[in-house]
Coordinates of C-alpha atoms in Angstrom, one line a residue:
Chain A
X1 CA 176.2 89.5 68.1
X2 CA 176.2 89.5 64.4
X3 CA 172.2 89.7 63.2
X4 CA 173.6 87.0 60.3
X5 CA 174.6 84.5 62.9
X6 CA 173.7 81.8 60.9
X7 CA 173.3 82.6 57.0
X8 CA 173.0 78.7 56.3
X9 CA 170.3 76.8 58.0
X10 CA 170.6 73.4 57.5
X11 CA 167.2 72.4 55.1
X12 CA 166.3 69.5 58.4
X13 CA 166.1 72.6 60.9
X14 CA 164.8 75.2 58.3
X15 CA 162.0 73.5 56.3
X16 CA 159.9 72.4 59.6
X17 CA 160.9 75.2 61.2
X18 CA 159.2 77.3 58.1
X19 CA 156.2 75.4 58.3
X20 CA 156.1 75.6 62.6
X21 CA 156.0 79.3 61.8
X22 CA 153.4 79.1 58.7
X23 CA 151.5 77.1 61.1
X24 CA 151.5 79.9 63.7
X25 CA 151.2 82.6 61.6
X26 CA 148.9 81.4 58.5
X27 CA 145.5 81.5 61.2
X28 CA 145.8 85.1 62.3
X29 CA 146.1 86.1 59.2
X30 CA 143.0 84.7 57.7
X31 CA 141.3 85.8 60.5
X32 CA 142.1 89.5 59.5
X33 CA 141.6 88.9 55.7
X34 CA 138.2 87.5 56.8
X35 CA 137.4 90.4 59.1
X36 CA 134.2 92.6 58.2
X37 CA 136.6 95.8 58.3
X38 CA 133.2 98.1 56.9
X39 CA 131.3 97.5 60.5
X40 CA 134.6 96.5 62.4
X41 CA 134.7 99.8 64.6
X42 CA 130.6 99.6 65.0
X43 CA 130.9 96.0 66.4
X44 CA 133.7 96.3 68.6
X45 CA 132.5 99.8 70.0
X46 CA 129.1 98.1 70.8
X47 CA 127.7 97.9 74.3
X48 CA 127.7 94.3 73.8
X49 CA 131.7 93.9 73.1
X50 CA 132.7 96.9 75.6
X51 CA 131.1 95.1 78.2
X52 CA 132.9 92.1 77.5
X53 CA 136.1 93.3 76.9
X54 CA 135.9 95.8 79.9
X55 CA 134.8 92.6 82.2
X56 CA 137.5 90.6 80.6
X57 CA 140.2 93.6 81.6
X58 CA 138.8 94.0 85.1
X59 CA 139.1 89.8 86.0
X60 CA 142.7 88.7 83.5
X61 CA 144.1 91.8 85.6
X62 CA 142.2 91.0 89.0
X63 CA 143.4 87.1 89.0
X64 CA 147.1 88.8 87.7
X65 CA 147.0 89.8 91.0
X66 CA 145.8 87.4 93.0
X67 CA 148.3 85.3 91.8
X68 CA 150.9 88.0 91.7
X69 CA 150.5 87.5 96.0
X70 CA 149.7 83.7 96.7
X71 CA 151.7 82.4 93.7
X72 CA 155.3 84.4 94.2
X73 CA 155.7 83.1 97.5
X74 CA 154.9 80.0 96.4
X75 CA 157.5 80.1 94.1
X76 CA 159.8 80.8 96.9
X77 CA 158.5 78.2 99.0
X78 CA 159.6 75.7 96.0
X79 CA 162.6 77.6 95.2
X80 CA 164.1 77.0 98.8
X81 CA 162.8 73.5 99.0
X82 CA 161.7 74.5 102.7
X83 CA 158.4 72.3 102.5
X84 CA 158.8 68.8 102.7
X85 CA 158.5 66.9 98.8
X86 CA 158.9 69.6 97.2
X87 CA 159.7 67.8 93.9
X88 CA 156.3 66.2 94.2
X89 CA 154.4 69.5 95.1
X90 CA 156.0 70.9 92.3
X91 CA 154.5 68.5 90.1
X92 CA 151.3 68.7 91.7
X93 CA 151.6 72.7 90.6
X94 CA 152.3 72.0 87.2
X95 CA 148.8 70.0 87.0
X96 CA 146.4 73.1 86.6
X97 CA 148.8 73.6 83.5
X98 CA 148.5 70.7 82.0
X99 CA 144.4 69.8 83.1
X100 CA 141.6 70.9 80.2
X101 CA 140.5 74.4 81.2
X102 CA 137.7 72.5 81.5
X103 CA 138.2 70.0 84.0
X104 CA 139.6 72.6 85.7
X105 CA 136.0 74.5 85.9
X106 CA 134.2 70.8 86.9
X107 CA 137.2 70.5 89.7
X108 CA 136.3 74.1 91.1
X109 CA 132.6 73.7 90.8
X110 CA 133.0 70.2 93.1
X111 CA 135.6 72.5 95.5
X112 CA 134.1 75.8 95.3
X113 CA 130.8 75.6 94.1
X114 CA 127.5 75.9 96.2
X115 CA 127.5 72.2 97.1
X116 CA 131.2 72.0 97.0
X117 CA 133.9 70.8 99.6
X118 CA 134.2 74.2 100.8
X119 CA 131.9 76.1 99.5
X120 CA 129.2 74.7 100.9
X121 CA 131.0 76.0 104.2
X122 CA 131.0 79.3 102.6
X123 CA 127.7 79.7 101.2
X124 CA 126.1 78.6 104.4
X125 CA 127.5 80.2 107.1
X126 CA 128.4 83.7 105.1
X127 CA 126.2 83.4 102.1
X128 CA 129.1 83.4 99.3
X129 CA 128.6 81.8 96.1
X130 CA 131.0 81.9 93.5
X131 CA 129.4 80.4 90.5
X132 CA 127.7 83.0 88.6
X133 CA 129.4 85.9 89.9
X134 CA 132.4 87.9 88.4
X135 CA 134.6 86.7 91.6
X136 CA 134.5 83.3 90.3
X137 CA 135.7 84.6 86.8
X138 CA 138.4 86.0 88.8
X139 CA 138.9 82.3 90.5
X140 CA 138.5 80.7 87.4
X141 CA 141.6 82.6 85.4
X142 CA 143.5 82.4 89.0
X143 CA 143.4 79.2 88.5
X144 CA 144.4 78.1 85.2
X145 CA 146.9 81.1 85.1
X146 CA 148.6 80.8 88.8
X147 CA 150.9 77.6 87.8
X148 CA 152.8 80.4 84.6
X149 CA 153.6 82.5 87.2
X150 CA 154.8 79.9 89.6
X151 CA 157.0 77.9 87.4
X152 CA 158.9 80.9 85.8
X153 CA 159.6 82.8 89.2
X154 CA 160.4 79.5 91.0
X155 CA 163.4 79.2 88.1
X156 CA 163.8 82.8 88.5
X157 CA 164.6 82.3 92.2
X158 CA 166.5 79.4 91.9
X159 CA 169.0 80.6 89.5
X160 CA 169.9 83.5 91.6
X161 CA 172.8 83.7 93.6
X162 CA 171.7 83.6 97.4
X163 CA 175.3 85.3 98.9
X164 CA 173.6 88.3 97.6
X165 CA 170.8 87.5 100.3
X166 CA 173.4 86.2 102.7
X167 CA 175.4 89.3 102.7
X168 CA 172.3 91.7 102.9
X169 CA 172.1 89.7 106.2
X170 CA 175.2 89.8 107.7
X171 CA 175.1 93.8 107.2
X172 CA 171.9 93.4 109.1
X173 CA 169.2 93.8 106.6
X174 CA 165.6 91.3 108.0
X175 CA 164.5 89.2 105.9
X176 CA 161.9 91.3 104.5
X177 CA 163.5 94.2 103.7
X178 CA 166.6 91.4 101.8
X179 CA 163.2 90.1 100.1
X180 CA 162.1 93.4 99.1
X181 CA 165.5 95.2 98.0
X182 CA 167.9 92.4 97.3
X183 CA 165.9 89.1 96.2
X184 CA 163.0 90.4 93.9
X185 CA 164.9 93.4 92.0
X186 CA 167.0 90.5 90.9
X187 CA 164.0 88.0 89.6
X188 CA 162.8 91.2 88.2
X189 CA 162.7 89.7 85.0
X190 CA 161.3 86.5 85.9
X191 CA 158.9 88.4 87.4
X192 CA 157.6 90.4 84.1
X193 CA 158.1 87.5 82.1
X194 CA 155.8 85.0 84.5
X195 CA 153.2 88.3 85.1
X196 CA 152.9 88.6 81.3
X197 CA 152.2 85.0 80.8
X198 CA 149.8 84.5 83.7
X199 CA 147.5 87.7 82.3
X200 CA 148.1 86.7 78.7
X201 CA 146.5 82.9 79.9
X202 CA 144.2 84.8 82.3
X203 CA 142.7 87.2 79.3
X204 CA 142.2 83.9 77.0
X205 CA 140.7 81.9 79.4
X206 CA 137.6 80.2 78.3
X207 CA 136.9 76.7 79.2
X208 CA 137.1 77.0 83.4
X209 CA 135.0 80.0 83.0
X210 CA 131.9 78.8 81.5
X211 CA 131.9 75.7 83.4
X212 CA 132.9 77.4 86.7
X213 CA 131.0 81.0 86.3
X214 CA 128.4 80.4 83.9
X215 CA 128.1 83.3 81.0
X216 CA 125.7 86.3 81.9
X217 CA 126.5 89.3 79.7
X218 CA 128.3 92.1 81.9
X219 CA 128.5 89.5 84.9
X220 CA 130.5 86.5 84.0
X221 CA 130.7 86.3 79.7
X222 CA 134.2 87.5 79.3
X223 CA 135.6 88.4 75.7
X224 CA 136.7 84.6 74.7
X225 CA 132.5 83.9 76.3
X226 CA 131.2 86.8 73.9
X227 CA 133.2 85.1 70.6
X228 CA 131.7 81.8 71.1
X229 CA 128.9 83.4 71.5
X230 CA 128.8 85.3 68.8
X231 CA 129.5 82.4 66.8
X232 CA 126.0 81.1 67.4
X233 CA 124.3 84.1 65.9
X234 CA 126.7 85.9 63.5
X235 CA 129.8 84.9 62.7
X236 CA 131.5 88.7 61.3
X237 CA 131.1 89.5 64.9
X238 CA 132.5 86.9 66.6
X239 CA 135.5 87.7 64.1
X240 CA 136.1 91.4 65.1
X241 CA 135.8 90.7 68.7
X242 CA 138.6 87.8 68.2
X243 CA 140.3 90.7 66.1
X244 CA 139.9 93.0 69.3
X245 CA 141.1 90.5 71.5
X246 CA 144.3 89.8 69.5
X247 CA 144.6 93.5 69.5
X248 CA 144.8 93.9 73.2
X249 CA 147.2 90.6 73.9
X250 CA 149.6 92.2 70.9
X251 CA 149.7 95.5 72.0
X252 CA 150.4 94.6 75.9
X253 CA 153.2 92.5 74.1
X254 CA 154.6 95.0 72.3
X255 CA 154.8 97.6 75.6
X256 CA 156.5 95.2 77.6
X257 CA 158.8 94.2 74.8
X258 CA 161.9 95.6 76.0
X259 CA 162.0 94.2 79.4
X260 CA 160.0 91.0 78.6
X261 CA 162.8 90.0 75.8
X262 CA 165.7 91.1 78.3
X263 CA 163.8 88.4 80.7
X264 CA 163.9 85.6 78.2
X265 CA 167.5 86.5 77.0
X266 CA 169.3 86.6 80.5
Chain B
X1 CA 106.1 56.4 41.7
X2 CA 108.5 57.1 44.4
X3 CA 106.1 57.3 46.7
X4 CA 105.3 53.9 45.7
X5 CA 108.9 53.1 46.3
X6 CA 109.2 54.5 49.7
X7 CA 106.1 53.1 50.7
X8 CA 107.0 49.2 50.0
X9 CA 110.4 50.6 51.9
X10 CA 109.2 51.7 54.7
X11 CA 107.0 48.5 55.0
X12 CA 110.0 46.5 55.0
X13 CA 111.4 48.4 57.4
X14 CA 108.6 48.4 59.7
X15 CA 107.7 44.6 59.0
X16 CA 111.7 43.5 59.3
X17 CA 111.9 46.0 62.5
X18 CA 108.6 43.7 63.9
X19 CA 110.8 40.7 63.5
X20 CA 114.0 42.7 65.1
X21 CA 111.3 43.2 68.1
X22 CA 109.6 39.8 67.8
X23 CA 112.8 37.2 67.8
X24 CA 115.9 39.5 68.0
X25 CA 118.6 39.5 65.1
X26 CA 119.1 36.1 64.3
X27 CA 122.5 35.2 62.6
X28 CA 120.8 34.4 59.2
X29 CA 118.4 37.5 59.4
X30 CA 121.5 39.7 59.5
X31 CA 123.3 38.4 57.0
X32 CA 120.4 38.9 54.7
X33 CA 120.2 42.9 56.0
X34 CA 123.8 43.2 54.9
X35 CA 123.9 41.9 51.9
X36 CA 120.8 44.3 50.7
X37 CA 120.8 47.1 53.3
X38 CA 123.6 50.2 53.0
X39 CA 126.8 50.2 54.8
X40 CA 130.0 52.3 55.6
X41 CA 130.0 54.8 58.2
X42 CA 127.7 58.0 58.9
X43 CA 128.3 61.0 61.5
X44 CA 125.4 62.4 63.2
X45 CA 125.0 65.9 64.3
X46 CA 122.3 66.1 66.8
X47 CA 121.1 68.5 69.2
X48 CA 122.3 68.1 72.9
X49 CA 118.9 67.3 74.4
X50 CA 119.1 64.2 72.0
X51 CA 122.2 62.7 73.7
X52 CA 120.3 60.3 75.3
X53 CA 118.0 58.6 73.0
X54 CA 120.3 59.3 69.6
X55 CA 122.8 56.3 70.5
X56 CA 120.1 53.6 71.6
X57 CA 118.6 54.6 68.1
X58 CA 121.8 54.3 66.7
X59 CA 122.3 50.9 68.5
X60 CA 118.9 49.9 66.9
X61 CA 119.6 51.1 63.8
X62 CA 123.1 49.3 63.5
X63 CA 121.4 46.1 64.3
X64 CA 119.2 46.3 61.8
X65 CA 122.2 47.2 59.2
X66 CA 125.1 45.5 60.3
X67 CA 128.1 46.9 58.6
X68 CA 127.2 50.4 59.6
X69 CA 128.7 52.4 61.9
X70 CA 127.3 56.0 63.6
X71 CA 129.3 58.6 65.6
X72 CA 127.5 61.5 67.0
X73 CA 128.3 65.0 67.4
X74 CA 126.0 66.1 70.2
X75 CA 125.9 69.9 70.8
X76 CA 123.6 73.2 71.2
X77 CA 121.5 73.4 67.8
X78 CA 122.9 76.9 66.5
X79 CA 126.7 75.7 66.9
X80 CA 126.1 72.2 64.9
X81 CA 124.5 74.3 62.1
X82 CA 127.7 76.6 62.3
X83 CA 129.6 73.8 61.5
X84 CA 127.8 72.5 59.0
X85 CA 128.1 75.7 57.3
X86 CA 131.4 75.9 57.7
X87 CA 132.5 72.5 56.1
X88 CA 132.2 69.8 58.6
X89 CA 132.5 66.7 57.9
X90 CA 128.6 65.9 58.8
X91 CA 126.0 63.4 56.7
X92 CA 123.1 64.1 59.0
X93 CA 121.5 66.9 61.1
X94 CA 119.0 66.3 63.6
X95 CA 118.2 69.9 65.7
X96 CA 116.0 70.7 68.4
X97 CA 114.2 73.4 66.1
X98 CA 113.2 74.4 63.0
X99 CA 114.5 78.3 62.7
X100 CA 118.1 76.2 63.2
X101 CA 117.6 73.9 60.4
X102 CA 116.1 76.3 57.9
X103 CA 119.3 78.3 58.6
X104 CA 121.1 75.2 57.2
X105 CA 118.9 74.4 54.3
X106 CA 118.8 78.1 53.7
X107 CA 122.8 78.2 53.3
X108 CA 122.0 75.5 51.1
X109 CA 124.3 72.6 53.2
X110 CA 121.2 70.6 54.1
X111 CA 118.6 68.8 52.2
X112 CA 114.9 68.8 52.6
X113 CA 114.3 68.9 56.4
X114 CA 111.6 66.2 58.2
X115 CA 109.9 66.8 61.4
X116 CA 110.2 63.9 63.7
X117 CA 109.6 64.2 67.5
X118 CA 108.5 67.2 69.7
X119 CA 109.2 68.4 73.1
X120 CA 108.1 70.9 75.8
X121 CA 109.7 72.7 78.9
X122 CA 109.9 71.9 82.4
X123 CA 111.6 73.7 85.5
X124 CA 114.5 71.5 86.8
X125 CA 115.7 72.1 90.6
X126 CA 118.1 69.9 92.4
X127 CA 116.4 67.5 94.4
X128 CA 115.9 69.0 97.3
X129 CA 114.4 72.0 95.7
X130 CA 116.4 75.0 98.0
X131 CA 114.4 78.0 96.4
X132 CA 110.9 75.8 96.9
X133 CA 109.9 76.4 93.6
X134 CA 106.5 75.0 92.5
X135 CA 105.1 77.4 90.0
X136 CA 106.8 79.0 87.2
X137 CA 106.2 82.3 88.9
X138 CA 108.5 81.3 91.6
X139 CA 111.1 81.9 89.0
X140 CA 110.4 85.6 89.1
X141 CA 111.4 85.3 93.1
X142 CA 113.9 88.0 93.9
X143 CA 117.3 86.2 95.1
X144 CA 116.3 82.4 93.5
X145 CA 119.1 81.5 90.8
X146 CA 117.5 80.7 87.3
X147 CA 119.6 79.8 84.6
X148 CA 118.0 79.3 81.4
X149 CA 119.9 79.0 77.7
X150 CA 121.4 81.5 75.4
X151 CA 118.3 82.8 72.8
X152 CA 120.4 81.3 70.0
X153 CA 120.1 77.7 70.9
X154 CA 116.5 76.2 70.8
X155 CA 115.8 75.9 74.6
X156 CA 117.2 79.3 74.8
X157 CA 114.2 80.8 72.4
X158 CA 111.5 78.4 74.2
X159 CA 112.5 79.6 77.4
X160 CA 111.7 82.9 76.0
X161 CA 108.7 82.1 74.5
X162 CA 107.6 80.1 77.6
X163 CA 108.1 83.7 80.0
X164 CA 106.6 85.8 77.6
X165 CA 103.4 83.6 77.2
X166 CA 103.2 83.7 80.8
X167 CA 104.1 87.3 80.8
X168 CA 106.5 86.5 83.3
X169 CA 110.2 88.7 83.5
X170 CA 112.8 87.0 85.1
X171 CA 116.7 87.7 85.8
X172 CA 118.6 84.6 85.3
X173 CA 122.5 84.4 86.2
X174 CA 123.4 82.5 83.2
X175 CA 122.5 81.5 79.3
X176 CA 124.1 78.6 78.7
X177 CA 124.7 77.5 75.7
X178 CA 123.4 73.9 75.4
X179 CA 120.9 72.5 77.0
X180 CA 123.0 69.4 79.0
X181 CA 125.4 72.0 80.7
X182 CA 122.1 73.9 81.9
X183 CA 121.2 70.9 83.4
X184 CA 124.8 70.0 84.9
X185 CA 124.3 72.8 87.3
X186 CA 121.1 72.5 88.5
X187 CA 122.3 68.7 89.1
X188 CA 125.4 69.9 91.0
X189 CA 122.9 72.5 92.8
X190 CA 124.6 75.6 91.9
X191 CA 121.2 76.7 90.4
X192 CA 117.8 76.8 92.0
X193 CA 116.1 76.0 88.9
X194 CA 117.0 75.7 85.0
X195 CA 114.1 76.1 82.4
X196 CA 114.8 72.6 80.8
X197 CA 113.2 70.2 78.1
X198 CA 110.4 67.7 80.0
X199 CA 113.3 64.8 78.2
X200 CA 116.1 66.2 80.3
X201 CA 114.3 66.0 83.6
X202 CA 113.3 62.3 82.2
X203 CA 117.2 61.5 81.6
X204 CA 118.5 62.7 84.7
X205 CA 116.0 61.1 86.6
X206 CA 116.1 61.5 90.7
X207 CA 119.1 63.9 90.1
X208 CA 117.0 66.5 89.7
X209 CA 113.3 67.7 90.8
X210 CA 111.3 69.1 88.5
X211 CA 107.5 71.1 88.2
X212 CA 105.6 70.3 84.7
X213 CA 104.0 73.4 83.3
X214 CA 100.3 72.9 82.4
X215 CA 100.0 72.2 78.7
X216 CA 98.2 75.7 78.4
X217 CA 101.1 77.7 79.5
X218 CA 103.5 75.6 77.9
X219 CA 105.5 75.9 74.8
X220 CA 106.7 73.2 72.4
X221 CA 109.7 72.5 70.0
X222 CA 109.8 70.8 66.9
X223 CA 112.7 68.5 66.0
X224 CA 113.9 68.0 61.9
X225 CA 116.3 66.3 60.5
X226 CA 117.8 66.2 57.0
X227 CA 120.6 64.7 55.2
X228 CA 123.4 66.9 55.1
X229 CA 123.9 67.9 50.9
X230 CA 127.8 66.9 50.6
X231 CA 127.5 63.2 52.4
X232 CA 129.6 61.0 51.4
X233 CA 127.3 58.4 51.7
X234 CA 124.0 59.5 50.9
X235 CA 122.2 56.2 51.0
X236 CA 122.7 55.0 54.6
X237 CA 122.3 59.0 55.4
X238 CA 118.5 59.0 53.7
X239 CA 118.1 55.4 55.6
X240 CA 119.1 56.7 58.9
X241 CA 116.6 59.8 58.5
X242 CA 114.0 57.4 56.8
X243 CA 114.7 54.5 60.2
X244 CA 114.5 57.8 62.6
X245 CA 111.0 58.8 61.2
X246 CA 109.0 56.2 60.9
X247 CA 110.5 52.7 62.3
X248 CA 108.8 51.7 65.3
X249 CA 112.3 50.9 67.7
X250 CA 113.1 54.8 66.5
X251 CA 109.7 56.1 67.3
X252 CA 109.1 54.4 70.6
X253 CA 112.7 54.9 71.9
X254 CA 111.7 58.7 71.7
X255 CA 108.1 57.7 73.5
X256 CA 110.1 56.5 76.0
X257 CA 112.6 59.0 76.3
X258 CA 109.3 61.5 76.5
X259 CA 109.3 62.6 73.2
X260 CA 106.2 63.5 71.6
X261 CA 104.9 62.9 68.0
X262 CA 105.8 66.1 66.1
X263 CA 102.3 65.7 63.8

C-alpha cells in the first residue's frame, strides 16, 4: 500500500473534507491555547480534580464491564438471530444511542429510581437506591455506553465464518469451550474496538449522570460533573480539568492504537 | 430631567397597563401601542426559579407592545452570567441574586442592575413526606436524603446561609445545579427533602409538601435585573426592565407567584 495512494484529491472531496477536519480539530486546540498552563499541575493535582477523575476511572471502567458481560452475549443473541424479531430488537438497542443522555437519566429515574417501576421493588424490600449513589453512576454510563459495544461485536460476530465453530464441534469441543477458544479470539478485534468505544462514551458521560445520580463531590460528580461545575465558579479550572480529561481519552487511544487500528482495518 | 422623563413614562405605563386590566387590549388600543411603543425581538436570561412567572410577564408585556417578541433562557444564576461573559447573544439578565449580577456588571457585560422581587427558602418533600420532616432540624436526621444546590448558584448560597443561621450541619447527597432539577427529584421522590425557594413549592403545587421556615430563621434573596451592554435593541431591553419593575400586571404576577417586594 503506497502511503501516496491518492496524490490528487479531487477539490469536491478535499475542501469539505479540510474543513470536517478544521472543524474537529480547531476546538481542542483553543482549548489548550486557552489553558492556564502556570497553575495547570496545581489544579489538576487538587483533591477536588483527583477525586473526580479517580471516581470517573473507577465507574467508565466499572460500567466497561458490566457491559463487557450482559452486552457481548447480547450481541450474540442478535448475531444468531435466535430470539424472535430480532431486526426489531435490534433497533430497539440502538435507541439508548440515539436518546439525549438526558432522557436517558429521566427514563432510568422513572425505571430505577426510588419511586420507579422497579426500583420501588428494590428499595422496599432490600433497601437499594440507586440515585445518589456511585452504583447508579455506574448504571448511568452502562447505559448510554452498552448499545457501542453491542452493535460493533454483533457485526463482529456476524461477519465471522461459523464452520470454524462447526468444526470445533464436530471434533467435540462444547459450546463453551468453541465460545471461549474458537468464536471470541476471532471477534477479538471487534471486541477492542467496541470496549474502547463503550469506555471512551462511558468516561464522557454527563447528561444521564446528573439527572440519574445527582452530583455530590467524591460520590456521584464525575470529571465531565466537576467541568461544568467548574464553569460556574472559575472558568481556568474547568479548562485544565477538560485538558486532563482529553489527556486520559488520548493517551488510552494511543495504547490501544496498534490493535484498535488493526480492528477497524480488517 | 430624566427623572422627569421616566416619571411621565412610567405613568403611562401604569395608567395604559390599568386600561390593559380594566377593558383588555382592544383592537384600536393596540394599534396605538405599536405605533409608539418599541418593537423587534428581545432574549431573556432569567434565573431558573423564574421559569414560571417570566413568560406570563412576557405574555403581559407582549400585549402591551405588540410587535415584540421574548424568548427566555431559563437557567441556574452563575451559568447565565457565564454566558453572558462569554458572548451570548443576551439583551436582558434577570438573576436570582445580587453577588451573580455584580459579577456581570463587574466584567462590564451588564448595565446598571435594579432590584425587583425577593424570595425566601422552604423545605420541599414529596407529598407524602417519607422522612416526616417538619422542622428544619429534621434535615440533620442521620439516613434522610437532602439535596440542596451547588454554593455557586443562588439557592445553593442561601441554603448555606439558611444552615449556618440555624447552626445546623447537614450531609446532603447532591448540589444541584439549578434550582428546578432540585425540585424534579423531590417531585419524583428520590429525595426526602430539597431546600427550595417558598415560589417553587408555590409552582409545583400538590406535587410536593413543603414546611415554611419562620421568618426569624429564614433567609432571603434579592432578584436584579439589567440590560445586557451589547443589546441589540436597547430600547425594548430598558422597556422590558422598566415594565418588570414597576407595572402593576409585572408586580402582581410575582405577588401571585409568591414573590416578595425587594424594597
Amino acid at each position: 500500500m503506497s502511503r501516496r495512494a491518492h496524490p490528487r484529491a479531487p477539490w469536491f472531496l478535499a475542501v469539505p473534507g479540510l474543513v470536517a477536519l478544521a472543524f474537529l480539530v480547531l476546538p481542542l486546540i483553543a482549548l489548550l491555547l486557552q489553558a492556564p498552563w502556570p497553575d495547570f499541575l496545581g489544579i489538576v493535582s487538587s483533591p477536588a480534580a483527583m477525586a473526580a477523575l479517580r471516581l470517573s476511572l473507577i465507574t467508565s471502567i466499572t460500567a466497561t464491564a458490566l457491559v463487557a458481560i450482559l452486552g457481548i452475549p447480547l450481541a450474540w443473541l442478535l448475531a444468531r438471530q435466535v430470539l424472535p424479531a430480532t431486526g426489531l430488537l435490534r433497533a430497539l438497542v440502538l435507541v439508548p444511542l440515539l436518546l439525549p443522555p438526558v432522557v436517558g437519566g429521566v427514563a432510568l429515574l422513572a425505571a430505577l429510581g426510588r419511586r420507579g417501576l422497579i426500583g420501588q421493588v428494590l428499595y422496599q424490600w432490600f433497601g437499594i437506591q440507586f440515585p445518589f449513589t456511585t452504583l447508579g453512576v455506574v448504571l448511568a454510563e452502562a447505559f448510554v455506553a452498552m448499545p457501542f459495544l453491542v452493535i460493533t461485536m454483533e457485526g463482529g460476530f456476524r461477519s465471522l465464518d461459523r464452520r470454524y465453530e462447526e468444526v470445533a464441534a464436530t471434533l467435540g469441543a462444547r459450546s463453551w469451550t468453541t465460545l471461549r477458544r474458537i468464536t471470541l479470539p476471532m471477534v477479538a478485534p471487534s471486541l477492542v474496538a467496541g470496549l474502547v468505544l463503550c469506555w471512551a462514551r462511558a468516561l464522557g458521560e454527563f447528561g444521564a449522570t446528573i439527572t440519574f445520580a445527582g452530583n455530590f463531590p467524591g460520590v456521584t460528580q464525575t470529571m465531565p460533573l466537576a467541568v461544568y461545575a467548574g464553569l460556574e465558579t472559575d472558568r481556568s479550572v474547568a479548562i485544565a480539568l477538560s485538558i486532563l480529561l482529553l489527556a486520559v481519552s488520548v493517551t488510552v487511544l494511543i495504547s490501544l492504537r496498534g490493535r484498535y487500528l488493526a480492528g477497524r482495518s480488517a | 430631567m430624566l427623572s422627569g422623563v421616566r416619571r411621565k413614562r412610567l405613568v403611562a405605563i401604569a395608567s395604559s397597563a390599568w386600561i390593559v386590566l380594566a377593558l383588555g387590549a382592544t383592537p384600536a388600543h393596540a394599534v396605538q401601542a405599536a405605533a409608539e411603543g418599541p418593537t423587534g425581538t428581545l432574549t431573556v436570561s432569567a434565573a431558573a426559579s423564574l421559569s414560571d412567572v417570566f413568560p406570563r410577564i412576557a405574555e403581559a408585556f407582549t400585549r402591551r407592545y405588540p410587535g415584540t417578541t421574548i424568548t427566555f433562557n431559563f437557567g441556574g444564576s452563575s451559568t447565565l452570567v457565564n454566558q453572558v461573559i462569554g458572548g451570548a447573544p443576551v439583551d436582558v439578565l434577570a438573576t436570582a441574586s445580587e453577588p451573580t449580577m455584580w459579577k456581570a456588571v463587574n466584567a462590564g457585560v451588564a448595565n446598571r442592575p435594579w432590584l425587583f422581587a425577593r424570595n425566601t427558602m422552604a423545605i420541599a418533600m414529596p407529598p407524602d413526606n417519607p422522612a416526616r420532616i417538619t422542622t428544619l432540624a429534621d434535615l440533620t436526621r442521620p439516613g434522610v436524603l437532602v439535596g440542596i444546590c451547588a454554593v455557586e448558584v443562588p439557592c445553593g448560597a442561601a441554603a448555606r446561609d439558611l444552615l449556618a443561621k440555624n447552626r445546623l450541619a447537614i450531609t446532603p447527597v447532591t448540589r444541584e445545579l439549578d434550582v428546578r432539577t432540585l425540585l424534579a427529584k423531590v417531585v419524583s421522590g428520590d429525595l426526602d427533602a430539597g431546600i427550595v425557594y417558598v415560589t417553587d413549592v408555590r409552582a409545583v403545587g400538590r406535587q410536593v409538601a413543603s414546611v415554611s421556615i419562620p421568618h426569624a430563621d429564614n433567609v432571603t434573596t434579592t432578584y436584579p435585573i439589567a440590560t445586557v451592554g451589547r443589546t441589540s435593541n436597547p430600547r425594548l431591553a430598558t422597556e422590558f426592565v422598566h415594565y418588570v419593575r414597576f407595572s402593576t400586571s409585572a408586580q402582581g404576577l410575582l405577588r401571585a407567584y409568591g414573590f416578595a417586594r425587594p424594597w
